[in-house]
PDB file of C-alpha atoms in Angstrom:
ATOM      1  CA  MET Y   1      77.948  45.290 135.531  1.00 51.00           C
ATOM      2  CA  ALA Y   2      74.150  45.469 135.417  1.00 63.00           C
ATOM      3  CA  GLN Y   3      71.151  43.288 134.722  1.00 82.00           C
ATOM      4  CA  ALA Y   4      67.630  44.723 134.318  1.00 88.00           C
ATOM      5  CA  PRO Y   5      68.735  48.158 135.607  1.00 93.00           C
ATOM      6  CA  ASP Y   6      65.397  49.667 134.577  1.00 94.00           C
ATOM      7  CA  GLY Y   7      63.186  46.854 135.855  1.00 96.00           C
ATOM      8  CA  VAL Y   8      60.765  47.737 138.638  1.00 97.00           C
ATOM      9  CA  PHE Y   9      61.165  45.765 141.864  1.00 97.00           C
ATOM     10  CA  PRO Y  10      59.735  45.842 145.398  1.00 97.00           C
ATOM     11  CA  LEU Y  11      62.224  47.487 147.747  1.00 98.00           C
ATOM     12  CA  ALA Y  12      61.269  45.721 150.979  1.00 97.00           C
ATOM     13  CA  SER Y  13      63.314  47.065 153.902  1.00 97.00           C
ATOM     14  CA  THR Y  14      66.096  48.582 151.825  1.00 98.00           C
ATOM     15  CA  TYR Y  15      63.780  51.586 151.426  1.00 98.00           C
ATOM     16  CA  LYS Y  16      64.548  52.442 155.065  1.00 98.00           C
ATOM     17  CA  GLN Y  17      67.746  54.150 153.921  1.00 98.00           C
ATOM     18  CA  ALA Y  18      65.550  56.856 152.393  1.00 98.00           C
ATOM     19  CA  VAL Y  19      63.643  57.263 155.665  1.00 98.00           C
ATOM     20  CA  LEU Y  20      66.956  57.937 157.421  1.00 98.00           C
ATOM     21  CA  TRP Y  21      67.823  60.678 154.939  1.00 98.00           C
ATOM     22  CA  ALA Y  22      64.382  62.278 155.240  1.00 98.00           C
ATOM     23  CA  VAL Y  23      64.598  62.237 159.048  1.00 98.00           C
ATOM     24  CA  LEU Y  24      67.978  63.971 159.045  1.00 98.00           C
ATOM     25  CA  ARG Y  25      66.763  66.625 156.626  1.00 98.00           C
ATOM     26  CA  GLU Y  26      63.906  67.369 159.037  1.00 98.00           C
ATOM     27  CA  VAL Y  27      66.382  67.617 161.924  1.00 98.00           C
ATOM     28  CA  ASP Y  28      68.444  70.125 159.947  1.00 98.00           C
ATOM     29  CA  ALA Y  29      65.309  72.104 159.122  1.00 98.00           C
ATOM     30  CA  GLY Y  30      64.496  72.405 162.820  1.00 98.00           C
ATOM     31  CA  ARG Y  31      61.204  70.541 162.467  1.00 98.00           C
ATOM     32  CA  LEU Y  32      62.383  67.471 164.379  1.00 98.00           C
ATOM     33  CA  SER Y  33      64.485  67.284 167.540  1.00 98.00           C
ATOM     34  CA  PRO Y  34      66.945  64.385 167.936  1.00 97.00           C
ATOM     35  CA  GLY Y  35      65.722  64.012 171.516  1.00 96.00           C
ATOM     36  CA  GLU Y  36      62.012  63.791 170.695  1.00 97.00           C
ATOM     37  CA  ARG Y  37      60.611  60.619 172.259  1.00 97.00           C
ATOM     38  CA  PHE Y  38      57.962  58.233 171.030  1.00 96.00           C
ATOM     39  CA  ASP Y  39      55.594  55.743 172.622  1.00 94.00           C
ATOM     40  CA  VAL Y  40      54.323  52.680 170.779  1.00 94.00           C
ATOM     41  CA  SER Y  41      50.588  52.280 170.415  1.00 95.00           C
ATOM     42  CA  THR Y  42      48.438  49.567 168.894  1.00 95.00           C
ATOM     43  CA  ALA Y  43      48.047  51.847 165.901  1.00 96.00           C
ATOM     44  CA  SER Y  44      51.773  52.370 165.366  1.00 96.00           C
ATOM     45  CA  GLN Y  45      53.029  48.840 166.038  1.00 96.00           C
ATOM     46  CA  SER Y  46      54.053  47.015 162.859  1.00 97.00           C
ATOM     47  CA  LEU Y  47      55.287  43.453 162.310  1.00 96.00           C
ATOM     48  CA  GLY Y  48      58.179  42.007 164.260  1.00 92.00           C
ATOM     49  CA  ASP Y  49      59.914  43.413 167.319  1.00 81.00           C
ATOM     50  CA  TYR Y  50      59.193  46.960 168.338  1.00 77.00           C
ATOM     51  CA  PRO Y  51      61.054  49.557 170.420  1.00 75.00           C
ATOM     52  CA  TYR Y  52      60.342  50.250 174.040  1.00 79.00           C
ATOM     53  CA  ASP Y  53      58.310  53.323 174.897  1.00 89.00           C
ATOM     54  CA  GLY Y  54      60.399  56.449 175.276  1.00 94.00           C
ATOM     55  CA  SER Y  55      62.778  55.772 172.378  1.00 96.00           C
ATOM     56  CA  ASN Y  56      64.139  58.980 170.903  1.00 97.00           C
ATOM     57  CA  VAL Y  57      64.809  59.823 167.268  1.00 98.00           C
ATOM     58  CA  ARG Y  58      68.447  58.724 167.383  1.00 97.00           C
ATOM     59  CA  ASP Y  59      67.483  55.402 168.983  1.00 96.00           C
ATOM     60  CA  LEU Y  60      64.819  54.795 166.356  1.00 97.00           C
ATOM     61  CA  THR Y  61      67.171  55.512 163.447  1.00 98.00           C
ATOM     62  CA  GLU Y  62      69.624  52.960 164.821  1.00 97.00           C
ATOM     63  CA  ARG Y  63      66.935  50.327 165.348  1.00 96.00           C
ATOM     64  CA  MET Y  64      65.600  50.984 161.859  1.00 97.00           C
ATOM     65  CA  ILE Y  65      68.946  50.388 160.153  1.00 98.00           C
ATOM     66  CA  ARG Y  66      70.758  47.959 162.468  1.00 96.00           C
ATOM     67  CA  HIS Y  67      67.767  45.750 163.303  1.00 95.00           C
ATOM     68  CA  SER Y  68      65.441  46.654 160.416  1.00 96.00           C
ATOM     69  CA  ASP Y  69      62.766  47.389 163.005  1.00 96.00           C
ATOM     70  CA  ASN Y  70      59.474  48.011 161.218  1.00 97.00           C
ATOM     71  CA  THR Y  71      57.776  49.894 164.046  1.00 97.00           C
ATOM     72  CA  ALA Y  72      60.759  52.215 164.438  1.00 97.00           C
ATOM     73  CA  THR Y  73      60.609  52.875 160.697  1.00 98.00           C
ATOM     74  CA  ASP Y  74      56.896  53.617 160.710  1.00 98.00           C
ATOM     75  CA  LEU Y  75      57.159  55.961 163.698  1.00 97.00           C
ATOM     76  CA  LEU Y  76      59.814  57.990 161.899  1.00 98.00           C
ATOM     77  CA  HIS Y  77      58.159  57.828 158.476  1.00 98.00           C
ATOM     78  CA  ARG Y  78      54.867  59.145 159.821  1.00 98.00           C
ATOM     79  CA  ARG Y  79      56.581  61.771 161.957  1.00 98.00           C
ATOM     80  CA  VAL Y  80      58.380  63.380 159.010  1.00 98.00           C
ATOM     81  CA  GLY Y  81      55.338  62.896 156.788  1.00 98.00           C
ATOM     82  CA  LEU Y  82      54.677  60.297 154.128  1.00 97.00           C
ATOM     83  CA  GLY Y  83      55.375  62.841 151.426  1.00 97.00           C
ATOM     84  CA  ALA Y  84      58.758  63.850 152.840  1.00 98.00           C
ATOM     85  CA  VAL Y  85      60.234  60.444 152.029  1.00 98.00           C
ATOM     86  CA  GLN Y  86      58.592  60.341 148.610  1.00 98.00           C
ATOM     87  CA  ALA Y  87      59.941  63.816 147.871  1.00 98.00           C
ATOM     88  CA  LEU Y  88      63.499  62.482 147.956  1.00 98.00           C
ATOM     89  CA  ALA Y  89      62.770  60.530 144.785  1.00 98.00           C
ATOM     90  CA  ASP Y  90      60.476  63.107 143.209  1.00 98.00           C
ATOM     91  CA  ASP Y  91      63.010  65.910 143.613  1.00 98.00           C
ATOM     92  CA  LEU Y  92      65.579  63.788 141.773  1.00 98.00           C
ATOM     93  CA  GLY Y  93      63.173  63.012 138.938  1.00 98.00           C
ATOM     94  CA  LEU Y  94      63.046  59.298 139.807  1.00 98.00           C
ATOM     95  CA  CYS Y  95      59.618  58.744 138.332  1.00 96.00           C
ATOM     96  CA  ARG Y  96      59.491  54.959 138.835  1.00 97.00           C
ATOM     97  CA  THR Y  97      60.354  55.095 142.535  1.00 98.00           C
ATOM     98  CA  ARG Y  98      57.618  54.897 145.201  1.00 98.00           C
ATOM     99  CA  LEU Y  99      58.683  55.480 148.817  1.00 98.00           C
ATOM    100  CA  ILE Y 100      55.479  56.759 150.349  1.00 98.00           C
ATOM    101  CA  LEU Y 101      53.998  53.837 152.322  1.00 98.00           C
ATOM    102  CA  PRO Y 102      55.097  52.798 155.835  1.00 98.00           C
ATOM    103  CA  THR Y 103      55.666  49.068 156.291  1.00 98.00           C
ATOM    104  CA  LYS Y 104      52.376  48.336 158.017  1.00 98.00           C
ATOM    105  CA  ALA Y 105      50.467  50.106 155.266  1.00 98.00           C
ATOM    106  CA  TRP Y 106      51.803  47.995 152.389  1.00 97.00           C
ATOM    107  CA  TRP Y 107      51.126  44.726 154.235  1.00 97.00           C
ATOM    108  CA  THR Y 108      47.631  45.919 155.121  1.00 98.00           C
ATOM    109  CA  ALA Y 109      46.997  46.589 151.445  1.00 97.00           C
ATOM    110  CA  GLN Y 110      48.436  43.207 150.443  1.00 96.00           C
ATOM    111  CA  THR Y 111      46.018  41.308 152.665  1.00 96.00           C
ATOM    112  CA  GLY Y 112      43.010  43.192 151.321  1.00 96.00           C
ATOM    113  CA  SER Y 113      42.522  44.853 154.706  1.00 98.00           C
ATOM    114  CA  SER Y 114      42.457  48.444 153.449  1.00 98.00           C
ATOM    115  CA  PRO Y 115      39.111  49.644 152.070  1.00 97.00           C
ATOM    116  CA  ALA Y 116      40.895  52.689 150.668  1.00 97.00           C
ATOM    117  CA  PHE Y 117      43.325  50.504 148.716  1.00 97.00           C
ATOM    118  CA  LEU Y 118      40.563  48.230 147.418  1.00 96.00           C
ATOM    119  CA  ALA Y 119      38.631  51.251 146.181  1.00 96.00           C
ATOM    120  CA  ALA Y 120      41.664  52.968 144.632  1.00 91.00           C
ATOM    121  CA  THR Y 121      41.593  51.691 141.073  1.00 86.00           C
ATOM    122  CA  GLY Y 122      44.256  54.205 140.033  1.00 88.00           C
ATOM    123  CA  TRP Y 123      46.727  53.662 142.887  1.00 93.00           C
ATOM    124  CA  ASP Y 124      49.355  51.972 140.701  1.00 88.00           C
ATOM    125  CA  LYS Y 125      49.763  55.035 138.502  1.00 90.00           C
ATOM    126  CA  ALA Y 126      48.889  57.775 140.989  1.00 94.00           C
ATOM    127  CA  THR Y 127      51.365  60.606 141.472  1.00 94.00           C
ATOM    128  CA  GLY Y 128      51.515  63.933 143.261  1.00 95.00           C
ATOM    129  CA  GLN Y 129      48.579  64.979 145.394  1.00 96.00           C
ATOM    130  CA  GLU Y 130      46.426  62.008 144.395  1.00 96.00           C
ATOM    131  CA  ARG Y 131      49.113  59.523 145.459  1.00 96.00           C
ATOM    132  CA  ALA Y 132      49.566  61.422 148.725  1.00 97.00           C
ATOM    133  CA  ARG Y 133      45.822  61.366 149.393  1.00 97.00           C
ATOM    134  CA  LEU Y 134      45.523  57.642 148.706  1.00 97.00           C
ATOM    135  CA  ALA Y 135      48.635  56.791 150.712  1.00 98.00           C
ATOM    136  CA  ALA Y 136      47.283  58.665 153.733  1.00 98.00           C
ATOM    137  CA  ALA Y 137      43.984  56.787 153.474  1.00 98.00           C
ATOM    138  CA  ILE Y 138      45.722  53.401 153.161  1.00 98.00           C
ATOM    139  CA  ASP Y 139      47.928  54.210 156.135  1.00 98.00           C
ATOM    140  CA  ALA Y 140      44.911  55.266 158.197  1.00 98.00           C
ATOM    141  CA  ASP Y 141      43.394  51.827 157.513  1.00 98.00           C
ATOM    142  CA  ALA Y 142      46.669  50.200 158.581  1.00 98.00           C
ATOM    143  CA  GLN Y 143      46.672  52.049 161.896  1.00 98.00           C
ATOM    144  CA  ARG Y 144      43.236  50.647 162.683  1.00 98.00           C
ATOM    145  CA  LEU Y 145      44.582  47.084 162.401  1.00 98.00           C
ATOM    146  CA  ARG Y 146      46.383  45.290 165.230  1.00 97.00           C
ATOM    147  CA  ALA Y 147      49.790  43.881 164.289  1.00 97.00           C
ATOM    148  CA  ASP Y 148      48.911  40.341 165.390  1.00 96.00           C
ATOM    149  CA  VAL Y 149      45.776  40.375 163.258  1.00 98.00           C
ATOM    150  CA  LEU Y 150      47.797  41.637 160.308  1.00 98.00           C
ATOM    151  CA  GLN Y 151      50.387  38.873 160.789  1.00 97.00           C
ATOM    152  CA  ASN Y 152      47.670  36.211 160.791  1.00 97.00           C
ATOM    153  CA  ARG Y 153      46.135  37.629 157.638  1.00 97.00           C
ATOM    154  CA  LEU Y 154      49.528  37.676 155.918  1.00 96.00           C
ATOM    155  CA  ASN Y 155      50.104  34.054 156.889  1.00 94.00           C
ATOM    156  CA  THR Y 156      46.759  33.131 155.380  1.00 96.00           C
ATOM    157  CA  TYR Y 157      47.493  35.144 152.218  1.00 95.00           C
ATOM    158  CA  PHE Y 158      50.883  33.554 151.619  1.00 92.00           C
ATOM    159  CA  ASP Y 159      49.669  30.064 152.502  1.00 92.00           C
ATOM    160  CA  GLY Y 160      47.303  30.425 149.576  1.00 91.00           C
ATOM    161  CA  THR Y 161      48.284  31.306 146.013  1.00 89.00           C
ATOM    162  CA  PRO Y 162      49.905  34.744 146.267  1.00 90.00           C
ATOM    163  CA  ASP Y 163      50.252  36.708 143.056  1.00 91.00           C
ATOM    164  CA  PRO Y 164      53.682  38.345 142.519  1.00 92.00           C
ATOM    165  CA  ALA Y 165      51.861  41.164 140.739  1.00 93.00           C
ATOM    166  CA  ASP Y 166      50.347  42.091 144.103  1.00 93.00           C
ATOM    167  CA  ASP Y 167      53.838  42.907 145.389  1.00 95.00           C
ATOM    168  CA  LEU Y 168      54.231  45.526 142.676  1.00 96.00           C
ATOM    169  CA  ARG Y 169      50.888  47.055 143.547  1.00 95.00           C
ATOM    170  CA  VAL Y 170      51.470  47.424 147.286  1.00 96.00           C
ATOM    171  CA  HIS Y 171      55.197  47.702 148.051  1.00 96.00           C
ATOM    172  CA  ASN Y 172      57.447  50.694 147.819  1.00 98.00           C
ATOM    173  CA  LEU Y 173      59.233  50.302 144.494  1.00 97.00           C
ATOM    174  CA  SER Y 174      62.197  51.377 142.457  1.00 98.00           C
ATOM    175  CA  THR Y 175      64.542  50.255 139.730  1.00 98.00           C
ATOM    176  CA  PRO Y 176      68.173  49.309 140.408  1.00 97.00           C
ATOM    177  CA  TYR Y 177      69.289  52.355 138.442  1.00 97.00           C
ATOM    178  CA  GLU Y 178      66.939  54.792 140.182  1.00 98.00           C
ATOM    179  CA  PHE Y 179      67.603  53.545 143.692  1.00 98.00           C
ATOM    180  CA  ALA Y 180      71.349  53.554 143.107  1.00 97.00           C
ATOM    181  CA  THR Y 181      70.953  57.140 141.923  1.00 98.00           C
ATOM    182  CA  LEU Y 182      69.119  58.049 145.120  1.00 98.00           C
ATOM    183  CA  LEU Y 183      71.868  56.442 147.229  1.00 98.00           C
ATOM    184  CA  ALA Y 184      74.562  58.301 145.319  1.00 98.00           C
ATOM    185  CA  HIS Y 185      72.857  61.597 146.134  1.00 98.00           C
ATOM    186  CA  GLN Y 186      72.204  60.581 149.734  1.00 98.00           C
ATOM    187  CA  HIS Y 187      75.874  59.892 150.387  1.00 98.00           C
ATOM    188  CA  LEU Y 188      77.601  62.341 148.063  1.00 98.00           C
ATOM    189  CA  ARG Y 189      75.166  65.272 147.752  1.00 97.00           C
ATOM    190  CA  SER Y 190      72.971  64.886 150.823  1.00 98.00           C
ATOM    191  CA  GLY Y 191      72.767  68.596 151.683  1.00 98.00           C
ATOM    192  CA  LEU Y 192      73.048  67.659 155.366  1.00 98.00           C
ATOM    193  CA  SER Y 193      74.842  69.721 157.977  1.00 98.00           C
ATOM    194  CA  PRO Y 194      78.141  68.385 159.384  1.00 98.00           C
ATOM    195  CA  ASP Y 195      76.380  67.062 162.501  1.00 98.00           C
ATOM    196  CA  THR Y 196      73.594  65.212 160.705  1.00 98.00           C
ATOM    197  CA  LEU Y 197      76.014  63.986 158.033  1.00 98.00           C
ATOM    198  CA  ALA Y 198      78.092  62.384 160.794  1.00 98.00           C
ATOM    199  CA  TRP Y 199      74.880  60.890 162.226  1.00 98.00           C
ATOM    200  CA  GLN Y 200      73.975  59.458 158.832  1.00 98.00           C
ATOM    201  CA  ARG Y 201      77.429  57.935 158.353  1.00 98.00           C
ATOM    202  CA  GLU Y 202      77.426  56.334 161.795  1.00 98.00           C
ATOM    203  CA  VAL Y 203      73.939  54.855 161.514  1.00 98.00           C
ATOM    204  CA  ALA Y 204      74.116  53.854 157.842  1.00 98.00           C
ATOM    205  CA  ALA Y 205      77.297  51.899 158.580  1.00 97.00           C
ATOM    206  CA  MET Y 206      75.256  49.723 160.967  1.00 97.00           C
ATOM    207  CA  GLY Y 207      73.267  48.285 158.066  1.00 97.00           C
ATOM    208  CA  TYR Y 208      73.970  44.864 156.642  1.00 96.00           C
ATOM    209  CA  GLY Y 209      76.449  44.312 153.845  1.00 94.00           C
ATOM    210  CA  ARG Y 210      80.026  45.056 154.724  1.00 93.00           C
ATOM    211  CA  SER Y 211      80.633  41.680 156.363  1.00 90.00           C
ATOM    212  CA  ALA Y 212      79.156  39.942 153.317  1.00 90.00           C
ATOM    213  CA  LEU Y 213      81.627  41.474 150.881  1.00 88.00           C
ATOM    214  CA  SER Y 214      84.546  39.299 149.836  1.00 77.00           C
ATOM    215  CA  PRO Y 215      87.605  39.614 152.108  1.00 62.00           C
ATOM    216  CA  GLN Y 216      89.516  41.128 149.197  1.00 59.00           C
ATOM    217  CA  GLY Y 217      86.826  43.724 148.558  1.00 59.00           C
ATOM    218  CA  ALA Y 218      86.037  44.489 152.198  1.00 59.00           C
ATOM    219  CA  GLY Y 219      89.700  45.148 152.919  1.00 64.00           C
ATOM    220  CA  LYS Y 220      89.684  48.045 150.474  1.00 85.00           C
ATOM    221  CA  VAL Y 221      86.599  49.755 151.945  1.00 91.00           C
ATOM    222  CA  ALA Y 222      87.202  52.943 153.920  1.00 93.00           C
ATOM    223  CA  ALA Y 223      83.506  53.783 154.477  1.00 95.00           C
ATOM    224  CA  PHE Y 224      80.347  51.708 154.074  1.00 96.00           C
ATOM    225  CA  ALA Y 225      76.591  52.209 154.240  1.00 97.00           C
ATOM    226  CA  GLY Y 226      74.112  49.472 153.467  1.00 97.00           C
ATOM    227  CA  LYS Y 227      70.732  47.909 154.078  1.00 98.00           C
ATOM    228  CA  GLY Y 228      69.014  44.681 153.195  1.00 97.00           C
ATOM    229  CA  GLY Y 229      65.429  43.629 152.926  1.00 96.00           C
ATOM    230  CA  ASN Y 230      63.699  40.299 152.672  1.00 93.00           C
ATOM    231  CA  GLY Y 231      60.210  38.977 152.701  1.00 88.00           C
ATOM    232  CA  TRP Y 232      58.011  36.446 151.026  1.00 90.00           C
ATOM    233  CA  ARG Y 233      60.029  35.636 147.851  1.00 92.00           C
ATOM    234  CA  LEU Y 234      61.758  39.049 147.988  1.00 96.00           C
ATOM    235  CA  LEU Y 235      65.408  39.867 148.637  1.00 97.00           C
ATOM    236  CA  THR Y 236      67.066  43.268 148.316  1.00 97.00           C
ATOM    237  CA  TYR Y 237      70.501  44.614 149.168  1.00 97.00           C
ATOM    238  CA  SER Y 238      71.751  48.098 148.414  1.00 98.00           C
ATOM    239  CA  GLY Y 239      74.458  50.377 149.643  1.00 97.00           C
ATOM    240  CA  TYR Y 240      77.317  52.781 149.156  1.00 97.00           C
ATOM    241  CA  LEU Y 241      81.034  52.404 149.737  1.00 95.00           C
ATOM    242  CA  ARG Y 242      84.153  54.524 149.493  1.00 95.00           C
ATOM    243  CA  THR Y 243      87.414  52.777 148.761  1.00 93.00           C
ATOM    244  CA  GLU Y 244      90.731  53.553 150.380  1.00 91.00           C
ATOM    245  CA  ASP Y 245      91.918  55.143 147.142  1.00 90.00           C
ATOM    246  CA  GLY Y 246      88.949  57.547 147.153  1.00 92.00           C
ATOM    247  CA  ARG Y 247      86.541  55.956 144.690  1.00 93.00           C
ATOM    248  CA  HIS Y 248      82.798  55.967 145.383  1.00 95.00           C
ATOM    249  CA  LEU Y 249      80.463  53.114 144.418  1.00 95.00           C
ATOM    250  CA  VAL Y 250      76.808  52.265 144.912  1.00 96.00           C
ATOM    251  CA  TYR Y 251      75.069  48.957 144.349  1.00 96.00           C
ATOM    252  CA  ALA Y 252      71.476  47.760 144.197  1.00 97.00           C
ATOM    253  CA  PHE Y 253      70.473  44.089 144.142  1.00 97.00           C
ATOM    254  CA  MET Y 254      66.758  43.319 143.822  1.00 97.00           C
ATOM    255  CA  GLN Y 255      65.187  39.860 143.588  1.00 95.00           C
ATOM    256  CA  HIS Y 256      61.460  39.424 143.111  1.00 95.00           C
ATOM    257  CA  GLY Y 257      59.672  36.107 142.756  1.00 90.00           C
ATOM    258  CA  ALA Y 258      62.388  33.856 144.184  1.00 88.00           C
ATOM    259  CA  ASP Y 259      61.755  30.132 144.237  1.00 86.00           C
ATOM    260  CA  GLU Y 260      62.172  30.199 148.012  1.00 85.00           C
ATOM    261  CA  THR Y 261      59.567  31.742 150.284  1.00 87.00           C
ATOM    262  CA  TYR Y 262      62.252  32.586 152.867  1.00 88.00           C
ATOM    263  CA  THR Y 263      65.015  34.263 150.911  1.00 91.00           C
ATOM    264  CA  MET Y 264      67.758  34.992 153.451  1.00 91.00           C
ATOM    265  CA  PRO Y 265      69.705  31.827 152.444  1.00 92.00           C
ATOM    266  CA  ASN Y 266      70.171  33.490 149.044  1.00 93.00           C
ATOM    267  CA  THR Y 267      72.362  36.174 150.633  1.00 94.00           C
ATOM    268  CA  ARG Y 268      75.684  34.514 149.777  1.00 93.00           C
ATOM    269  CA  ALA Y 269      74.712  34.193 146.116  1.00 93.00           C
ATOM    270  CA  ALA Y 270      73.458  37.775 146.095  1.00 94.00           C
ATOM    271  CA  PHE Y 271      76.741  39.126 147.426  1.00 94.00           C
ATOM    272  CA  ALA Y 272      78.713  36.981 145.005  1.00 93.00           C
ATOM    273  CA  TRP Y 273      76.880  38.886 142.269  1.00 92.00           C
ATOM    274  CA  ILE Y 274      77.321  42.225 144.051  1.00 94.00           C
ATOM    275  CA  GLY Y 275      81.006  41.530 144.632  1.00 91.00           C
ATOM    276  CA  ALA Y 276      81.534  40.618 140.990  1.00 90.00           C
ATOM    277  CA  GLY Y 277      79.889  43.856 139.921  1.00 90.00           C
ATOM    278  CA  LEU Y 278      81.956  45.964 142.298  1.00 91.00           C
ATOM    279  CA  GLY Y 279      85.089  44.134 141.195  1.00 88.00           C
ATOM    280  CA  ALA Y 280      84.343  44.808 137.548  1.00 87.00           C
ATOM    281  CA  VAL Y 281      84.004  48.526 138.250  1.00 86.00           C
ATOM    282  CA  LEU Y 282      87.102  48.691 140.429  1.00 83.00           C
ATOM    283  CA  SER Y 283      89.202  46.847 137.864  1.00 82.00           C
ATOM    284  CA  LYS Y 284      88.715  49.632 135.344  1.00 77.00           C
ATOM    285  CA  PRO Y 285      91.562  52.163 135.155  1.00 68.00           C
TER     286      PRO Y 285
END
C-alpha cells in the first residue's frame, strides 16, 4: 500500500534515526567512545529542552530518540560530522535524500538568519563536496545564533505567510520509498557489531509508534523501532518492525502542508493509514 512513494517530503525529526545509525558506526570504527561526555553551549543549544552538561553518547542517543531532543541530536550530528549522516543515504544511492543539516541549521535557514544560505543560490541541487561546504557554512551561522532568538524569529516567520516551498529548501528531505529503503538497511544490513547492534535495538525501540499501532497489529510485533516528527504543518512517522512469524516490514508516513499548524492531533489518522498499509502487506500469503 503506497501513495506518492517518490514524492519529496521534509523529514522533520524522523531523520534522527539516521543520526543514531551514523553514531553507532563511528563507535564501531573506534572514532567515538560511548562514554565521551558533552557540555551544552549557547552555540550548540537548539530548540526545546536540552540535556544537562556531562551527558555521554549513550545518554544523548536515548534523549534523541525517546524525547526527540534537538540539542542532543545536534551534538551527536556535529560530533560524527555532517557528512557522516549524509553518507548513509549517498552510499545507498538514495539521490533524493538529504540528511546533512542539524536541526538548528535548518531553522536558521528558514528564518533567513543564515547569510550563507541566502547567498547559496544552488543549495537545493547541491551534492557532494559543494553540498558539504554549504552545509558547514549554514551550520556555522546557526551556531552563532542563540536558541531563544531563533525561536522568536520562527514565531514571527510562521505568524506571517510561510511558504511551504521553503520547507523543501531548508529541511532534511527524502521520499517515502527512499527513507523506507534506508530503514530497511539500518535494521537488516546495518553492518554494526553485536554490541552496537544491541544498542541500536534498545534505543530505537524507545521511539514513538508501537503504542499507536492497532491492538491486533501490535500484538504480533516481536521487535519495533520507530520515530516521529512534527512541526509547523509537518507530520512524519517511520519505523521498522519484525513480526512474531519472522517477517520484516518498514513504513514511512510523510505529511507536508497540513491544514493544521500543530499536527500532533493527526497522529491517530496517520497510524490508521500506517496500520492499513501494514495489514495489507501482512495479509498477503
